């Protein structure tokens, strides 16, 4: 088994209060624009945006797949309390994303940090949650880290792991095809 940016301990982004907070943060970032057109549109649509934010927060966290990723969900609890032994040797790939030079991602970093309460993350899942399997220790297991506990890196994150030649090589080696 190879866990790539896995939400083995869930993701705080799946909690209703954090999703709502992230949607408010996105709205605030738009509101801080220097573009007068953006301000005019936001003023005219402020009531609609508040309603949309409320509906999206409720609807998204009610989706079974999103709800299951909340750290306190039954799925995450069951997976981490299971005594079923893992077959083979699990491997882990994770990233501590930060300090990017890419303009769009630079905007997402503070938003993600606020959504995670400044916990190290790959923009979607927490750094420490990827290789934590609850009762089954992950120490000594093969892993590929982008960044570290103390040093973020600004290129690899949750949506682009497989763009990395290092990830493709690691996976091929773990599968015995390299």
XYZ file of C-alpha atoms in Angstrom:
178
model
C 0.000 0.000 0.000
C 1.301 3.452 -0.903
C -0.303 6.409 0.885
C 0.077 9.581 -1.213
C -1.064 12.699 0.642
C -3.525 10.423 2.456
C -5.945 11.750 5.035
C -5.198 8.881 7.415
C -6.119 11.097 10.370
C -8.756 13.005 8.412
C -8.576 16.627 7.323
C -9.671 19.683 9.253
C -10.939 21.092 5.957
C -13.823 18.590 6.169
C -15.157 20.212 9.347
C -18.150 22.487 8.740
C -16.725 25.402 10.768
C -13.413 25.321 8.888
C -15.026 25.124 5.460
C -17.237 28.088 6.342
C -14.193 29.988 7.632
C -12.280 29.235 4.420
C -15.154 30.502 2.294
C -15.205 33.717 4.377
C -11.439 34.040 3.932
C -11.783 33.703 0.140
C -14.458 36.407 0.175
C -12.225 38.652 2.320
C -9.305 38.156 -0.059
C -11.486 39.200 -2.960
C -12.610 42.195 -0.907
C -9.030 43.271 -0.304
C -8.431 43.654 -4.034
C -7.291 47.070 -5.281
C -9.517 46.653 -8.318
C -12.550 49.014 -8.065
C -14.571 46.712 -10.340
C -14.113 43.824 -7.877
C -15.278 46.058 -5.003
C -18.337 47.211 -6.963
C -19.314 43.623 -7.794
C -18.762 42.467 -4.195
C -20.887 45.338 -2.846
C -23.738 44.454 -5.186
C -23.476 40.732 -4.486
C -22.657 40.746 -0.757
C -26.019 39.290 0.323
C -25.910 36.658 -2.390
C -22.316 35.739 -1.513
C -23.234 35.280 2.160
C -26.115 32.977 1.191
C -23.950 31.012 -1.237
C -21.242 30.662 1.423
C -23.790 29.303 3.888
C -25.262 26.820 1.382
C -21.852 25.640 0.192
C -20.607 25.101 3.730
C -23.670 23.067 4.640
C -23.880 21.138 1.381
C -20.182 20.312 1.068
C -19.823 18.959 4.587
C -23.026 16.926 4.159
C -21.529 15.046 1.220
C -20.649 11.539 2.448
C -17.085 11.678 1.098
C -16.360 15.026 2.737
C -18.065 14.125 6.013
C -16.046 10.881 6.186
C -12.800 12.877 6.073
C -13.533 14.880 9.222
C -11.019 13.806 11.907
C -13.828 12.810 14.270
C -15.783 10.828 11.656
C -16.775 7.209 12.152
C -14.624 6.176 9.164
C -11.426 7.796 10.473
C -12.095 6.477 13.980
C -12.722 2.926 12.700
C -9.648 2.924 10.471
C -7.410 4.115 13.280
C -8.818 1.796 15.945
C -8.677 -1.322 13.787
C -6.404 -4.148 14.893
C -6.394 -5.641 11.408
C -2.739 -6.045 10.425
C -1.524 -4.335 7.296
C -0.546 -6.678 4.492
C 2.978 -5.937 3.331
C 4.856 -2.763 4.082
C 2.975 0.497 3.639
C 4.829 3.460 2.165
C 4.063 7.150 2.533
C 4.454 10.273 0.404
C 3.707 13.623 2.004
C 4.484 17.308 1.637
C 4.909 20.272 3.941
C 3.925 22.990 1.503
C 4.954 26.585 2.019
C 7.086 29.445 0.732
C 6.021 28.993 -2.874
C 7.013 31.419 -5.585
C 3.952 30.608 -7.733
C 1.558 33.619 -7.539
C -1.732 31.686 -7.320
C -0.372 29.242 -4.747
C 1.095 32.126 -2.749
C -2.498 33.353 -2.313
C -3.642 29.883 -1.183
C -0.937 29.412 1.468
C -2.343 31.783 4.128
C -5.864 30.540 3.413
C -4.800 26.928 3.891
C -2.798 27.821 6.994
C -5.870 29.465 8.546
C -8.056 26.496 7.614
C -5.605 24.174 9.357
C -4.959 26.468 12.293
C -1.335 26.857 11.136
C -0.687 23.091 11.278
C 1.805 21.881 8.657
C -0.096 20.682 5.578
C -0.006 20.016 1.837
C -2.943 22.415 1.226
C -5.455 19.566 1.841
C -4.210 17.136 4.508
C -2.027 17.659 7.579
C 1.644 16.661 7.316
C 1.610 14.460 10.420
C -1.651 12.717 9.510
C -0.331 11.117 6.330
C 1.929 8.549 7.968
C -0.053 8.048 11.182
C -2.063 4.843 11.083
C -3.489 4.976 14.576
C -2.684 1.788 16.475
C -0.288 0.649 13.771
C 2.950 2.541 14.008
C 4.380 3.898 10.792
C 7.894 4.390 12.135
C 10.569 2.798 10.021
C 8.269 2.575 6.998
C 9.481 3.805 3.605
C 8.491 7.404 3.002
C 9.184 10.213 0.601
C 8.979 13.649 2.196
C 8.777 16.958 0.403
C 9.932 19.326 3.093
C 10.220 18.347 6.747
C 8.733 19.055 10.175
C 10.663 22.305 10.270
C 11.264 23.181 6.612
C 8.397 23.644 4.167
C 8.995 23.534 0.445
C 7.065 25.454 -2.175
C 6.635 23.206 -5.172
C 4.925 19.890 -4.342
C 1.465 19.833 -2.792
C -1.690 17.743 -2.653
C -2.750 18.169 -6.283
C 0.557 17.689 -8.060
C 2.360 14.818 -6.322
C 2.425 12.678 -9.461
C 4.018 15.475 -11.491
C 7.170 14.810 -9.476
C 9.720 12.448 -11.046
C 10.731 11.500 -7.479
C 7.182 10.347 -6.710
C 6.919 8.325 -9.908
C 10.298 6.695 -9.190
C 9.383 5.980 -5.533
C 6.062 4.386 -6.553
C 7.696 2.304 -9.288
C 10.341 1.075 -6.849
C 7.750 0.198 -4.211
C 5.732 -1.705 -6.812
C 8.860 -3.505 -8.001
C 8.644 -2.213 -11.575
C 11.677 0.092 -11.571
